[in-house]
CSV table of C-alpha atoms in Angstrom, one decimal:
chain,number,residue,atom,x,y,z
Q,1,UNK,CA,157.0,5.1,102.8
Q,2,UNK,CA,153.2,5.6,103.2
Q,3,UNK,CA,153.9,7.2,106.6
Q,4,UNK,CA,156.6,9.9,104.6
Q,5,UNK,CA,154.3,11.0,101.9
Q,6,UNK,CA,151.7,12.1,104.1
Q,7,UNK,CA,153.7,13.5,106.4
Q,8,UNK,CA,154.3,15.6,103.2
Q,9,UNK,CA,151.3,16.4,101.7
Q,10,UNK,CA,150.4,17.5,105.6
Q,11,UNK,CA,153.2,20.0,105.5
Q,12,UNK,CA,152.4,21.4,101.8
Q,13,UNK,CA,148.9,21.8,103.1
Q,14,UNK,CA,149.8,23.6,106.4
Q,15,UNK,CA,151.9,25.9,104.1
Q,16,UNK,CA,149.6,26.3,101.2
Q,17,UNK,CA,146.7,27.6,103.7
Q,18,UNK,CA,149.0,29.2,106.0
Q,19,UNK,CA,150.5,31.2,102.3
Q,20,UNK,CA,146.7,32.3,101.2
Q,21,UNK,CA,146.1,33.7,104.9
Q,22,UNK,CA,149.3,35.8,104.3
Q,23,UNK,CA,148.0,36.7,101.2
Q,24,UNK,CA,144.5,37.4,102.4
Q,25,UNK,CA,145.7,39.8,105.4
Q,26,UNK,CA,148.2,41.8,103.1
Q,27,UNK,CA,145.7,42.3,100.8
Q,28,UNK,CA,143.6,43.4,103.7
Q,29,UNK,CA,146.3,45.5,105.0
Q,30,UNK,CA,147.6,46.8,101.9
Q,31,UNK,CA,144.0,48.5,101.0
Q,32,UNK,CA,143.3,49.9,104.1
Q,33,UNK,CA,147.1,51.6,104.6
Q,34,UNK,CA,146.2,52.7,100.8
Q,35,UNK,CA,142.5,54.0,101.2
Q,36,UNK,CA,143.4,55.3,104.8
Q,37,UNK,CA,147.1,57.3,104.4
Q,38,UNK,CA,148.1,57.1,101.3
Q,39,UNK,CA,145.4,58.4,99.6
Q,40,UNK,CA,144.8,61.3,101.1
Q,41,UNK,CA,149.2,62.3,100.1
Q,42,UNK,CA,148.8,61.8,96.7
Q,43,UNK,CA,146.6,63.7,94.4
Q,44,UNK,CA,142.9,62.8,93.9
Q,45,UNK,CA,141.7,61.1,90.5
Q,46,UNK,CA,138.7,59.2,89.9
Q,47,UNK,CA,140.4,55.6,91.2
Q,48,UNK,CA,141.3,57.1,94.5
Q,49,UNK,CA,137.4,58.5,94.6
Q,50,UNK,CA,136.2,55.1,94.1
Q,51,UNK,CA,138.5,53.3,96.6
Q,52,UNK,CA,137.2,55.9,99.0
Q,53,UNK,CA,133.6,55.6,98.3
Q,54,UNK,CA,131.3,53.3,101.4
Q,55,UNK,CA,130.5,50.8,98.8
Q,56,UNK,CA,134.1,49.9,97.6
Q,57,UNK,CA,135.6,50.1,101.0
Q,58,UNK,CA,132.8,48.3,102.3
Q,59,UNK,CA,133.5,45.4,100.0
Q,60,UNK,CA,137.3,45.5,100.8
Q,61,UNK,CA,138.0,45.5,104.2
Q,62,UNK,CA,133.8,44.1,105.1
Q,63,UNK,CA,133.2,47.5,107.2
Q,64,UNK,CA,130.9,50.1,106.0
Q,65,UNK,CA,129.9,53.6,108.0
Q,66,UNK,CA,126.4,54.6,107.5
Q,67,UNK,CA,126.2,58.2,108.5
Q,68,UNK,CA,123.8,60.4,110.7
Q,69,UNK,CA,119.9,60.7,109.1
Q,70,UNK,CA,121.0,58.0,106.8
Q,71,UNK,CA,120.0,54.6,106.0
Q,72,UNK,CA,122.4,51.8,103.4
Q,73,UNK,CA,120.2,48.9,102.2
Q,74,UNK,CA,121.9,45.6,102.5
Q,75,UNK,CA,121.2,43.2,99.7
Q,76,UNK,CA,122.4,39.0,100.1
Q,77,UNK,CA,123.2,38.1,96.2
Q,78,UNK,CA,121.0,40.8,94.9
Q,79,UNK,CA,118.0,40.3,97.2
Q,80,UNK,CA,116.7,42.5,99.9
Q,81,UNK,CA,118.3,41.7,103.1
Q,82,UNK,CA,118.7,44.6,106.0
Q,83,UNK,CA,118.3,48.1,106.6
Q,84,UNK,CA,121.4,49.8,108.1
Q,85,UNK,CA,121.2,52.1,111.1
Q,86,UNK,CA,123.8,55.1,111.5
Q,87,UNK,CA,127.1,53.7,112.7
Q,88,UNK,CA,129.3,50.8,111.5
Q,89,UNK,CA,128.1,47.7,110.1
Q,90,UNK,CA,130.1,44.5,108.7
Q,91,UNK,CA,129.2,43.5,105.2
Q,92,UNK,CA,130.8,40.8,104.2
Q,93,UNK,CA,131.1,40.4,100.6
Q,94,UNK,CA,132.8,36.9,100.5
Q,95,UNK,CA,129.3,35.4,101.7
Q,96,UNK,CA,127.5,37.8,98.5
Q,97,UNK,CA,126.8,40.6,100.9
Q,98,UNK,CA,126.4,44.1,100.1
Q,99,UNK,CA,125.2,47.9,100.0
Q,100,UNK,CA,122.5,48.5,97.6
Q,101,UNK,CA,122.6,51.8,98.4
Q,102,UNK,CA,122.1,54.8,100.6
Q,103,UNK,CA,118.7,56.7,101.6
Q,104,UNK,CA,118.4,60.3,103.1
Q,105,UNK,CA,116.1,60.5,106.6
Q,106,UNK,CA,116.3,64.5,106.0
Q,107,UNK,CA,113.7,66.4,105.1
Q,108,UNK,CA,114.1,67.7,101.3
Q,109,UNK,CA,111.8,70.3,99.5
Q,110,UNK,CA,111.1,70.2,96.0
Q,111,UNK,CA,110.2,73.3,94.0
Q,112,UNK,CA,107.4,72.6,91.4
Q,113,UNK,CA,106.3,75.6,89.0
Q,114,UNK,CA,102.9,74.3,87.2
Q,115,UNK,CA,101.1,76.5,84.1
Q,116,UNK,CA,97.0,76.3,84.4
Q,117,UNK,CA,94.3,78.2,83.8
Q,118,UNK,CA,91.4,79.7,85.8
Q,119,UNK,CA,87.7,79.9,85.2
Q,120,UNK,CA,87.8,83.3,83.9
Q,121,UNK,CA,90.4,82.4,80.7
Q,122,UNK,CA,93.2,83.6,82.7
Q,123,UNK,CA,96.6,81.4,82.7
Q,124,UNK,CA,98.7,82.0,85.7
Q,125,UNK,CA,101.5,79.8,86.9
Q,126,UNK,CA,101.4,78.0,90.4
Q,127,UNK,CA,104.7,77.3,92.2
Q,128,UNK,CA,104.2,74.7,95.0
Q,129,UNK,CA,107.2,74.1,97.4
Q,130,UNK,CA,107.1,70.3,98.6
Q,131,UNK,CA,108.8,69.3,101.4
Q,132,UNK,CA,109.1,65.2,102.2
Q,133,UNK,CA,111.2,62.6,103.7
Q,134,UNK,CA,111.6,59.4,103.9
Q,135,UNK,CA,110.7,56.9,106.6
Q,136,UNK,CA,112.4,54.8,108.4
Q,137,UNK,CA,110.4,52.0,108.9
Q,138,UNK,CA,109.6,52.1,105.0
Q,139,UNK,CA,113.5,52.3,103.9
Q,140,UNK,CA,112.9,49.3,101.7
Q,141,UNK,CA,109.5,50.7,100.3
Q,142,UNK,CA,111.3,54.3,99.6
Q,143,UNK,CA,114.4,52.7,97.9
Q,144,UNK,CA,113.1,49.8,95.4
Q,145,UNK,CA,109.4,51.2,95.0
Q,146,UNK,CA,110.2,54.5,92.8
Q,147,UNK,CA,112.6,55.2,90.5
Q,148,UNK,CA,112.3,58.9,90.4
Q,149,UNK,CA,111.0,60.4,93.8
Q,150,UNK,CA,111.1,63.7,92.6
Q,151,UNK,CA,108.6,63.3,88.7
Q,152,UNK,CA,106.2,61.2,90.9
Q,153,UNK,CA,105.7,64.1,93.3
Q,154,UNK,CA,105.5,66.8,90.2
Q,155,UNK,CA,102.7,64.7,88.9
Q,156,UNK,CA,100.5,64.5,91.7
Q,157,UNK,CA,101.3,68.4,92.2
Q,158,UNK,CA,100.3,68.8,88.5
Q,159,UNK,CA,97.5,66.8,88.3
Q,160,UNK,CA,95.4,68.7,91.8
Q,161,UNK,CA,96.6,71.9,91.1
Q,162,UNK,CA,94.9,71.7,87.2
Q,163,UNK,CA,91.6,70.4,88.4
Q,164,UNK,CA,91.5,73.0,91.2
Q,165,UNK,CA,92.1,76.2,89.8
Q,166,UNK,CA,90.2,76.1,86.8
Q,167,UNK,CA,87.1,76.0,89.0
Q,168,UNK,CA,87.8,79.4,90.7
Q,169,UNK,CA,88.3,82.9,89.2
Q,170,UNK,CA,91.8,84.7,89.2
Q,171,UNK,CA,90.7,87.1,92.4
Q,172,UNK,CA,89.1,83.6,94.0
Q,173,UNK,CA,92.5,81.2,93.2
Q,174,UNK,CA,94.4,84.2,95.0
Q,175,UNK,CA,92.4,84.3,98.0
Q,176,UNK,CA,92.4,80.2,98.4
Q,177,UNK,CA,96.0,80.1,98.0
Q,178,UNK,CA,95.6,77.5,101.9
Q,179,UNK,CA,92.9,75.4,100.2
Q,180,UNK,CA,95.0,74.4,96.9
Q,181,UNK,CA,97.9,73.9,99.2
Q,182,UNK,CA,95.5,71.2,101.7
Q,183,UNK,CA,94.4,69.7,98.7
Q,184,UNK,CA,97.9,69.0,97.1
Q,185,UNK,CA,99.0,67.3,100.5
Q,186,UNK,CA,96.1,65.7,101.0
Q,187,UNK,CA,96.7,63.7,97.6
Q,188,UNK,CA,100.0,63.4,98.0
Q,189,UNK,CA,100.2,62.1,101.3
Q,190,UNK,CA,97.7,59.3,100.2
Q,191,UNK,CA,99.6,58.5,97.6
Q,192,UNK,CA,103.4,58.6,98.8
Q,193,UNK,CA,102.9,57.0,102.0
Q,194,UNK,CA,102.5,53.8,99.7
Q,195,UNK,CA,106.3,54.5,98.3
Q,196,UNK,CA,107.7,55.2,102.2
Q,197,UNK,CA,107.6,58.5,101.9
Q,198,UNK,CA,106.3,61.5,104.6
Q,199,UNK,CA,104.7,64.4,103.5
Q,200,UNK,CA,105.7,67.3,105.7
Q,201,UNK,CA,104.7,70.6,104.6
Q,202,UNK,CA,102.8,71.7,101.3
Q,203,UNK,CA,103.4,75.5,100.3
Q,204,UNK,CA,101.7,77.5,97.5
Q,205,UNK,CA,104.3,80.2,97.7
Q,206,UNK,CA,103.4,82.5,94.1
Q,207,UNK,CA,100.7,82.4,92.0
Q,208,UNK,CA,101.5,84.7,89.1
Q,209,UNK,CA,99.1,85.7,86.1
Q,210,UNK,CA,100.5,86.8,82.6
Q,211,UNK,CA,102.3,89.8,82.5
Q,212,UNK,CA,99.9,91.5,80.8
Q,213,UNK,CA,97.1,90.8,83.0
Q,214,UNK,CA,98.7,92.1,85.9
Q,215,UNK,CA,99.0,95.4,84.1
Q,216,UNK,CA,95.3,95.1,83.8
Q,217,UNK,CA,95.3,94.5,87.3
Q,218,UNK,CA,97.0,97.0,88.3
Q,219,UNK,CA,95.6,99.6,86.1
Q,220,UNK,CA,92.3,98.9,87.4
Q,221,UNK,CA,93.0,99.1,91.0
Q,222,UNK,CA,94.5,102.5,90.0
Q,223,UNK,CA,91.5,103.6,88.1
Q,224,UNK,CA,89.3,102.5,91.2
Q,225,UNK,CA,91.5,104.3,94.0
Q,226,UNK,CA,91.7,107.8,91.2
Q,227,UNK,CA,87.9,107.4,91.5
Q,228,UNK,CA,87.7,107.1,94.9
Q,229,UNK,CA,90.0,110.1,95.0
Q,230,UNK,CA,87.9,112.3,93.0
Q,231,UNK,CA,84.9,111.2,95.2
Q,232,UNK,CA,86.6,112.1,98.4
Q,233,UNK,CA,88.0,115.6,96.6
Q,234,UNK,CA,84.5,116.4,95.6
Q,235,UNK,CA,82.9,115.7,99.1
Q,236,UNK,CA,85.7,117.9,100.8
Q,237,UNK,CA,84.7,120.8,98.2
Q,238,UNK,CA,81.2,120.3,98.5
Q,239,UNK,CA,81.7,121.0,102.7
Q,240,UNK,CA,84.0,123.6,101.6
Q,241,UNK,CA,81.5,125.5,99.5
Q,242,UNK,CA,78.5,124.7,102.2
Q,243,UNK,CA,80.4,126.0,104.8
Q,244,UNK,CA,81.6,129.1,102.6
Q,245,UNK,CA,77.6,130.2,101.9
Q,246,UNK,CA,77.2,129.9,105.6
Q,247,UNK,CA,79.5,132.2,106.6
Q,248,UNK,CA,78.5,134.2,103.8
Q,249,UNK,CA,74.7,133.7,104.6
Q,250,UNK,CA,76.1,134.8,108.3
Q,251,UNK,CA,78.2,137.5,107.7
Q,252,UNK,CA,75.1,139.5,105.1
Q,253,UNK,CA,73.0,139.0,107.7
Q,254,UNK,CA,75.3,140.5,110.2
Q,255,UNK,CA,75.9,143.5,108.0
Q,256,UNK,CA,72.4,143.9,107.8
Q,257,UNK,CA,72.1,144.1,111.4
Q,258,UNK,CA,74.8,146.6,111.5
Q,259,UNK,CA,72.8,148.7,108.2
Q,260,UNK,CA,69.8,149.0,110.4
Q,261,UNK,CA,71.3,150.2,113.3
Q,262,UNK,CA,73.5,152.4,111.3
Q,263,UNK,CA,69.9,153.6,109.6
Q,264,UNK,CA,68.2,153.7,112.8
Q,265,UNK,CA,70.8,155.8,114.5
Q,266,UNK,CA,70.9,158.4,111.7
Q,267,UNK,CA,67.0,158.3,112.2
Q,268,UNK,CA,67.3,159.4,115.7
Q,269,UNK,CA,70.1,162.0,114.8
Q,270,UNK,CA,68.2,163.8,112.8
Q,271,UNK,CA,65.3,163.8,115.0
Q,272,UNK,CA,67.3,165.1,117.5
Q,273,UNK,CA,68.3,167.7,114.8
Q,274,UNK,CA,65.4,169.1,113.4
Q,275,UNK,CA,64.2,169.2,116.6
Q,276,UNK,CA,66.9,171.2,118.0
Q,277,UNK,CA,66.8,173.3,115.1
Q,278,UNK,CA,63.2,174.4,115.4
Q,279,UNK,CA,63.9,175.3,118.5
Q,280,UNK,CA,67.1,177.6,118.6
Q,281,UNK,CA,66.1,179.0,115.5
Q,282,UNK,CA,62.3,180.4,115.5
Q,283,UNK,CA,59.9,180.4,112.4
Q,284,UNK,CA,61.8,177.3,111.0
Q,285,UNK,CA,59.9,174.3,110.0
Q,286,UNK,CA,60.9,171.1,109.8
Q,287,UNK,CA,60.4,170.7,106.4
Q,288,UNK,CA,63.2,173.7,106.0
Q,289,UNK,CA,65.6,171.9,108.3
Q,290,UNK,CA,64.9,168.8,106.3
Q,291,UNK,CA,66.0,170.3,103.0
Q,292,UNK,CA,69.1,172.0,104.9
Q,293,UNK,CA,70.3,168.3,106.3
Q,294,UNK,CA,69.7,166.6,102.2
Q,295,UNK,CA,71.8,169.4,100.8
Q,296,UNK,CA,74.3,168.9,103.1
Q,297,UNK,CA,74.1,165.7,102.5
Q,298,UNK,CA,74.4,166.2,98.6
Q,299,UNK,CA,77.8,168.0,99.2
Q,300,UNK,CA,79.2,165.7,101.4
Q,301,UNK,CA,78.6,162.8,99.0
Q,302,UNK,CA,80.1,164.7,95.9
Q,303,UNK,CA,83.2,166.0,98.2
Q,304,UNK,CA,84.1,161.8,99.0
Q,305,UNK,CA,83.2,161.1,95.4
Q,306,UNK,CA,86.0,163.8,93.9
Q,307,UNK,CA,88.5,162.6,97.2
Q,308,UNK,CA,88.6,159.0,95.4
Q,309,UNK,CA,91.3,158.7,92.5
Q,310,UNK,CA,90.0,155.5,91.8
Q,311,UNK,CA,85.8,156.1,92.2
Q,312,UNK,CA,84.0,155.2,89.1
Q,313,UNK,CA,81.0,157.9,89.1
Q,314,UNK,CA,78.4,158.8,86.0
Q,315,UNK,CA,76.7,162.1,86.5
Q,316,UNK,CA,73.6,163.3,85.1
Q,317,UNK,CA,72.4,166.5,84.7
Q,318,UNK,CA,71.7,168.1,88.2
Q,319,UNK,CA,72.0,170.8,90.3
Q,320,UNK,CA,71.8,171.7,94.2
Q,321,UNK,CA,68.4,172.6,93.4
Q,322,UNK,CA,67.3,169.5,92.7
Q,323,UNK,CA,67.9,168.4,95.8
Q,324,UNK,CA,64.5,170.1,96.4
Q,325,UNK,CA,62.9,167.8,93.8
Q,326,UNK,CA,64.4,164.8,95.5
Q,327,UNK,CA,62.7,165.7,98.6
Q,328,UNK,CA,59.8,166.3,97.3
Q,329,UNK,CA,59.6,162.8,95.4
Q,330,UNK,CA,60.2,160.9,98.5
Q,331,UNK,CA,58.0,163.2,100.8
Q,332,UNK,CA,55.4,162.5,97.9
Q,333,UNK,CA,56.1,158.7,98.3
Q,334,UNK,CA,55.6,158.3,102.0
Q,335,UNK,CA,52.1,160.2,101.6
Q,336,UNK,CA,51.1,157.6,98.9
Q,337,UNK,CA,52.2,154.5,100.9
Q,338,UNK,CA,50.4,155.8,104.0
Q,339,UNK,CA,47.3,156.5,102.0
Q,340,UNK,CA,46.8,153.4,100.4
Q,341,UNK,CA,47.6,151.4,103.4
């Protein structure tokens, strides 16, 4: 009898374990044909998301992929206990294993636009462009350390870029756009390498003043090129005019070159006059031929004076003979000059 019964209770154990391991491997099964085929036949809903999700799958079937520049924090019953490399890992949650979570290794930039003002009462706005990463070898540090990655980095930014500008006028902030960007990395590598994090590249890409002080700005780069303008215009005018009274300066003194020869030679013609005179006609003096060559002279003048319809003449009271005074005056003139030199 003894023998029987546990012959018996052998048996109902060999089927009662042999029954949960059936179980077990449909179960198994069943989630894997469901998460693998099935889902993807069927519309998607929030469920199916979740089956599909690393963390669910990884707790259902004990494998979990970790993908290319990622990392998945294993925790043992809440507590720190791996980092995960790229690839596929087994998590088994029946022994209180599991993923924590999943860290980026890619580098990520974060835009931060901070309001300050400089030394000369002008507010401008600063945008910084940070770009970080995590490290590998830190995975733990960069996933339990900080909550929010992204508002500790803004307040570093915040915090060097308003005690550096204010130090520095608006023209100087613009020109040490490469010193406010060393300075921010400089304090924000000291300060994230703590957290796990790298500090790859610190921009200042815009620095931009109020809208009205640009206008300034630009108005009084405007008003400084219109002066040099008018500078530039004068000095071409000034050369223009300089160069004008030197050809003018030239060109008098040319025609007065060409009015002394033009006297000279009517000099020597009537030299060669008079004298020619005298002596073709006999008992002429030269003083008659003189007073022959002035009142041809006179009639010459008044025939070009009447040939002009435009000639603007005023006449006096005259006649030929006064031609005969004229000569006389100037005769009278000569004597005078040559008697008191």
């Amino acid at each position: 009898m003894m023998m029987m019964m546990l012959g018996f209770i052998s048996g109902n154990e060999r089927v009662f374990w042999g029954g949960l391991l059936v179980i077990f491997g449909s179960t198994f099964f069943g989630g894997f044909l469901y998460t693998a085929v099935i889902s993807k036949l069927v519309p998607h809903s929030d469920i199916i998301f979740a089956i599909q999700n690393d963390r669910i799958m990884g707790n259902l079937l004990c494998l979990v992929q970790v993908d290319q520049s990622t990392v998945a924090i294993k925790e043992s019953f809440g507590k720190f206990d791996d980092v995960l490399e790229p690839g596929c890992h087994c998590v088994p949650w029946i022994f209180g294993k599991q993923l924590a979570g999943h860290l980026s290794l890619r580098v990520q930039q974060l835009d931060v636009k901070c309001e300050t003002k400089t030394k000369d009462n002008v507010f401008v706005n600063v945008v910084a462009s940070i770009q970080y990463r995590a490290l590998a070898d830190k995975a733990s540090d960069a996933f339990y350390k900080l909550s929010n990655t992204k508002t500790q980095i803004q307040a570093y930014v915040f915090d060097v870029i308003r005690a550096f500008v204010p130090k520095h006028n608006l023209d100087d902030t613009f020109e040490q756009k490469n010193e406010i960007a060393k300075a921010v990395e400089q304090e924000l590598e000291k300060a994230m390498s703590a957290y796990g994090y790298e500090i790859v590249q610190t921009l200042i890409v815009d620095i931009e003043p109020d809208e009205h002080v640009k206008k300034a700005m630009n108005e009084i780069n405007a008003a400084a090129r219109f002066r040099m303008a008018a500078t530039e215009k004068a000095e071409a005018e000034k050369i223009l005019q300089i160069k004008r009274a030197e050809g003018e300066a030239e060109s008098k003194y040319l025609s007065g070159l060409g009015i002394a020869r033009q006297r000279q030679a009517i000099v020597d013609g009537l030299r060669d006059s008079v004298l020619g005179f005298s002596v073709n006609v006999p008992g002429t003096t030269a003083k008659d031929v003189m007073d022959m060559v002035l009142v041809t002279q006179y009639f010459d003048t008044m025939k070009d004076i009447g040939a002009s319809s435009k000639s603007s003449a005023v006449f006096i009271p005259h006649g030929p003979g006064a031609v005969r005074e004229v000569a006389n005056q100037i005769r009278d003139g000569l004597l005078q000059g040559s008697a008191t030199t």
